[in-house]
Coordinates of C-alpha atoms and ligand atoms in Angstrom, one line a residue:
X27 CA 0.2 0.1 -0.1
X28 CA 1.4 3.4 -0.8
X29 CA -0.1 6.8 -0.2
X30 CA 1.0 9.8 -2.2
X31 CA 0.2 13.3 -0.7
X32 CA 0.8 15.7 -3.7
X33 CA 1.7 19.1 -2.5
X34 CA 2.9 22.3 -4.0
X35 CA 2.3 26.1 -4.4
X36 CA -0.9 27.3 -5.9
X37 CA -1.0 26.4 -9.7
X38 CA 2.0 24.3 -9.7
X39 CA 0.4 21.5 -11.5
X40 CA -0.8 19.3 -8.7
X41 CA -4.4 18.4 -10.1
X42 CA -2.9 17.7 -13.5
X43 CA 0.0 15.4 -12.1
X44 CA -2.7 13.5 -9.8
X45 CA -4.9 12.9 -12.8
X46 CA -2.3 12.1 -15.2
X47 CA -0.6 9.6 -12.9
X48 CA -3.9 7.9 -12.0
X49 CA -4.6 7.2 -15.6
X50 CA -1.0 6.1 -16.3
X51 CA -0.7 3.7 -13.5
X52 CA -4.1 2.1 -14.2
X53 CA -1.9 0.5 -17.0
X54 CA 0.9 -0.6 -14.6
X55 CA 0.0 -4.0 -13.3
X56 CA 1.7 -3.7 -10.0
X57 CA -0.7 -0.9 -8.9
X58 CA -4.1 -2.4 -10.4
X59 CA -6.1 -0.6 -7.5
X60 CA -5.1 2.8 -7.9
X61 CA -7.6 5.6 -6.5
X62 CA -7.4 9.3 -7.0
X63 CA -8.6 11.6 -4.0
X64 CA -9.4 15.1 -4.1
X65 CA -8.6 16.9 -0.6
X66 CA -9.1 20.4 -2.0
X67 CA -12.5 21.6 -0.8
X68 CA -12.1 24.8 -2.8
X69 CA -11.5 23.4 -6.1
X70 CA -14.2 23.8 -8.9
X71 CA -12.7 20.8 -10.8
X72 CA -15.6 18.9 -12.3
X73 CA -13.9 15.7 -13.2
X74 CA -14.8 12.5 -11.2
X75 CA -12.7 11.4 -8.3
X76 CA -12.7 8.2 -6.3
X77 CA -12.8 9.9 -3.1
X78 CA -13.7 13.7 -2.9
X79 CA -13.5 15.8 0.3
X80 CA -16.4 17.9 -1.3
X81 CA -18.8 15.2 -0.4
X82 CA -18.4 16.3 3.1
X83 CA -17.9 20.1 2.7
X84 CA -16.8 22.7 0.3
X85 CA -15.1 26.1 0.9
X86 CA -18.2 27.8 -0.3
X87 CA -20.4 26.1 2.4
X88 CA -17.9 26.7 5.0
X89 CA -17.6 30.3 4.3
X90 CA -21.4 30.7 4.5
X91 CA -21.7 28.6 7.6
X92 CA -18.9 30.2 9.7
X93 CA -18.9 33.7 8.1
X94 CA -15.2 33.3 7.1
X95 CA -13.2 34.6 4.1
X96 CA -11.7 32.1 1.6
X97 CA -8.3 31.7 3.5
X98 CA -10.1 31.1 6.9
X99 CA -12.4 28.7 5.3
X100 CA -9.5 26.7 4.1
X101 CA -8.0 26.8 7.7
X102 CA -11.4 25.7 9.0
X103 CA -11.6 22.9 6.4
X104 CA -8.3 21.4 7.8
X105 CA -9.9 21.3 11.1
X106 CA -12.9 19.6 10.0
X107 CA -10.8 17.4 7.8
X108 CA -8.5 16.3 10.6
X109 CA -11.5 14.9 12.4
X110 CA -13.0 13.2 9.3
X111 CA -10.0 11.3 7.6
X112 CA -11.4 8.1 8.6
X113 CA -15.2 9.2 7.3
X114 CA -13.7 10.2 4.1
X115 CA -11.1 7.4 3.4
X116 CA -12.5 4.6 5.5
X117 CA -10.5 2.3 7.7
X118 CA -7.5 0.4 6.5
X119 CA -9.7 -2.8 6.4
X120 CA -12.2 -1.1 4.2
X121 CA -9.7 0.1 1.6
X122 CA -8.5 -2.4 -1.1
X123 CA -6.6 0.1 -2.8
X124 CA -2.8 -0.4 -3.3
X125 CA -1.9 3.1 -4.6
X126 CA -3.8 6.3 -3.2
X127 CA -3.0 9.6 -4.8
X128 CA -4.2 12.6 -2.9
X129 CA -4.3 16.0 -4.5
X130 CA -3.9 18.6 -1.7
X131 CA -5.1 22.1 -1.7
X132 CA -2.7 24.6 -3.0
X133 CA -2.7 26.9 -0.1
X134 CA 0.4 25.8 1.8
X135 CA 0.1 28.4 4.5
X136 CA -2.7 26.9 6.6
X137 CA -1.0 23.5 6.3
X138 CA 2.3 24.8 7.4
X139 CA 1.6 27.5 9.9
X140 CA -1.7 26.5 11.6
X141 CA -2.5 24.5 14.3
X142 CA -5.4 22.7 12.4
X143 CA -2.7 22.1 9.6
X144 CA -0.6 20.3 12.2
X145 CA -3.6 18.3 13.1
X146 CA -4.4 17.2 9.8
X147 CA -0.9 16.0 8.9
X148 CA -1.0 14.2 12.4
X149 CA -4.3 12.5 11.5
X150 CA -3.1 11.6 8.0
X151 CA 0.1 10.0 9.3
X152 CA -1.9 8.0 11.6
X153 CA -4.2 6.7 9.1
X154 CA -1.6 6.2 6.4
X155 CA 1.7 4.7 7.8
X156 CA 2.8 4.4 4.3
X157 CA 2.5 8.2 3.4
X158 CA 5.1 9.9 1.0
X159 CA 4.8 13.5 0.0
X160 CA 5.4 14.6 -3.6
X161 CA 6.4 18.3 -3.6
X162 CA 6.0 20.2 -6.8
X163 CA 8.6 22.9 -7.6
X164 CA 7.2 24.4 -11.0
X165 CA 9.8 24.9 -13.8
X166 CA 8.8 28.5 -14.4
X167 CA 9.7 29.3 -10.6
X168 CA 13.0 27.3 -10.8
X169 CA 13.9 29.4 -13.8
X170 CA 14.3 32.2 -11.3
X171 CA 17.2 31.2 -9.2
X172 CA 16.3 33.5 -6.2
X173 CA 12.5 32.3 -6.2
X174 CA 13.9 28.6 -6.5
X175 CA 16.1 29.1 -3.3
X176 CA 13.1 30.7 -1.5
X177 CA 10.9 27.5 -2.5
X178 CA 13.6 25.2 -1.4
X179 CA 13.6 26.7 2.0
X180 CA 9.7 26.3 2.3
X181 CA 10.2 22.8 1.1
X182 CA 12.8 22.0 3.8
X183 CA 10.6 23.5 6.3
X184 CA 7.8 21.3 5.3
X185 CA 10.0 18.3 5.0
X186 CA 11.1 18.7 8.8
X187 CA 7.6 19.1 9.8
X188 CA 5.7 16.4 7.7
X189 CA 7.9 13.4 9.1
X190 CA 7.4 11.4 5.9
X191 CA 9.7 10.9 2.8
X192 CA 9.4 13.8 0.4
X193 CA 9.9 13.3 -3.3
X194 CA 11.0 16.6 -5.2
X195 CA 9.2 17.1 -8.6
X196 CA 10.1 19.8 -10.9
X197 CA 6.7 20.2 -12.5
X198 CA 5.9 21.9 -15.8
X199 CA 9.5 20.9 -16.8
X200 CA 8.5 21.8 -20.5
X201 CA 8.9 25.4 -19.2
X202 CA 12.4 24.7 -17.5
X203 CA 15.2 26.8 -19.2
X204 CA 18.1 24.4 -20.4
X205 CA 20.5 26.7 -18.3
X206 CA 18.3 26.2 -15.1
X207 CA 19.0 22.5 -15.1
X208 CA 22.9 23.2 -14.1
X209 CA 21.8 24.5 -10.7
X210 CA 18.8 22.5 -9.7
X211 CA 21.1 20.2 -7.8
X212 CA 24.2 22.6 -7.4
X213 CA 24.4 24.9 -4.7
X214 CA 27.5 26.6 -5.6
X215 CA 26.2 27.3 -9.2
X216 CA 22.7 28.2 -7.8
X217 CA 24.5 31.0 -5.6
X218 CA 26.3 32.3 -8.6
X219 CA 22.9 32.6 -10.7
X220 CA 21.3 34.1 -7.7
X221 CA 24.1 36.8 -7.6
X222 CA 23.7 37.4 -11.4
X223 CA 20.1 37.7 -11.1
X224 CA 20.3 40.4 -8.7
X225 CA 16.7 40.4 -7.2
X226 CA 17.3 43.4 -4.8
X227 CA 16.6 42.7 -1.2
X228 CA 15.8 39.1 -2.0
X229 CA 19.5 38.4 -3.0
X230 CA 20.9 38.1 0.5
X231 CA 18.1 35.9 1.8
X232 CA 18.5 33.6 -1.3
X233 CA 22.1 33.2 -0.8
X234 CA 21.7 32.4 2.8
X235 CA 19.2 29.8 1.9
X236 CA 21.4 28.4 -0.9
X237 CA 24.3 28.2 1.7
X238 CA 21.9 26.1 3.8
X239 CA 21.1 23.9 1.0
X240 CA 24.4 23.5 -0.6
X241 CA 25.5 20.2 1.2
X242 CA 21.8 18.9 0.9
X243 CA 21.1 19.6 -2.8
X244 CA 23.4 17.1 -4.6
X245 CA 21.8 14.4 -2.6
X246 CA 18.1 15.2 -3.5
X247 CA 16.5 12.9 -6.0
X248 CA 14.7 15.3 -8.5
X249 CA 12.0 14.0 -11.1
X250 CA 11.3 16.3 -14.0
X251 CA 7.7 16.0 -15.1
X252 CA 5.8 17.7 -18.0
X253 CA 2.1 17.1 -18.8
X254 CA 0.9 19.0 -21.7
X255 CA -1.6 18.1 -24.6
X256 CA 1.4 17.2 -26.7
X257 CA 3.3 15.0 -24.2
X258 CA 3.8 13.3 -20.9
X259 CA 7.2 12.9 -19.5
X260 CA 8.5 11.7 -16.2
X261 CA 5.8 9.6 -14.8
X262 CA 7.6 6.3 -14.9
X263 CA 10.8 8.1 -13.3
X264 CA 8.3 9.1 -10.4
X265 CA 6.9 5.7 -10.1
X266 CA 10.6 4.4 -9.7
X267 CA 11.3 6.8 -7.1
X268 CA 8.1 5.9 -5.2
X269 CA 9.5 2.4 -5.2
X270 CA 12.7 3.4 -4.0
X271 CA 11.0 5.2 -1.0
X272 CA 9.6 1.6 0.1
X273 CA 13.0 0.1 -0.3
X274 CA 15.1 0.4 3.0
X275 CA 18.1 1.1 1.1
X276 CA 16.7 3.9 -0.6
X277 CA 18.4 7.2 0.4
X278 CA 16.0 10.1 -0.4
X279 CA 17.0 12.5 2.2
Ligands
GTP306 N1 3.2 23.9 -19.6 C1 2.7 23.2 -18.6 N2 1.4 23.4 -17.9 C2 0.9 22.7 -17.1 C3 1.6 21.6 -16.5 N3 1.0 21.0 -15.6 C4 -0.2 21.7 -15.6 N4 0.0 22.9 -16.0 C5 -1.0 24.0 -16.3 O1 -0.8 24.7 -15.1 C6 -2.2 25.2 -14.8 C7 -2.3 24.9 -13.3 O2 -2.5 23.3 -13.1 P1 -3.3 22.6 -12.0 O3 -3.1 21.2 -12.1 O4 -4.6 23.1 -11.9 O5 -2.5 23.2 -10.8 P2 -2.8 23.0 -9.2 O6 -1.5 22.9 -8.4 O7 -3.7 21.9 -9.1 O8 -3.5 24.3 -8.8 P3 -4.4 24.8 -7.4 O9 -5.2 23.5 -7.0 O10 -5.1 26.0 -7.8 O11 -3.3 25.2 -6.6 C8 -3.1 24.5 -15.7 O12 -3.5 25.7 -16.6 C9 -2.5 23.3 -16.2 O13 -2.9 23.1 -17.5 C10 3.0 21.2 -17.3 O14 3.5 20.2 -17.1 N5 3.4 22.0 -18.2
MG307 MG1 -5.6 21.7 -8.1

């Protein structure tokens, strides 16, 4: 049994990846019972999901019921969700799937900084002792070295908080400049590009971030994924890396 929690900044391609991987995996015999779950109560996505949090509540309904704005409603949704994970997913005995792919909401702040976000992560870890997080770093953001360093810091904080293996995915890899590939795993080059980019006050922060990352970066496995109308790339590499997380010899950290 494997549970993938797909996380990333708003618009980073989470839903696109979850649905493409779901379709792709149905053809891979080792995961005959794959299910896709929508955990985003705010999405207006109209596709069919095996499990959908909107069957329990939506951001719109929470906003009305508790007189909250959209971000307050997301935080409230995490609180409600933390107490409903078993209702939503069923118990382990009821669940016959061998791969669950979960699409998380794009708002990372309530997950990282709120008490209810902590509760939700606790309750998901308790329900899914096989959970692996997949964190998306979108290619167009990676193209800007300063923002890439900033996003890596966010990801590292999340990694330390979430207490599960984290797979790094460069999403929208079709948008990645060839020159960006050089510094994705190389802290020294990343710092050089940050200085060249000269993004004002962010430069010093990004340089410190890259300093902290320098030892870590070469050891992080990164999968590049592109899902466009024309092509789908990287899904098999992602599945291989997921298998590696199951293997005790896999060094993902
Ligand atoms: N070029 C390119 N565009 C992509 C790719 N994946 C997704 N997109 C586009 O990026 C936009 C956002 O994709 P979503 O899958 O909705 O992103 P998301 O992370 O689920 O967004 P939120 O749930 O709103 O946070 C859509 O217009 C997608 O078509 C990709 O690999 N390449
Ligand atoms: Mg989405």
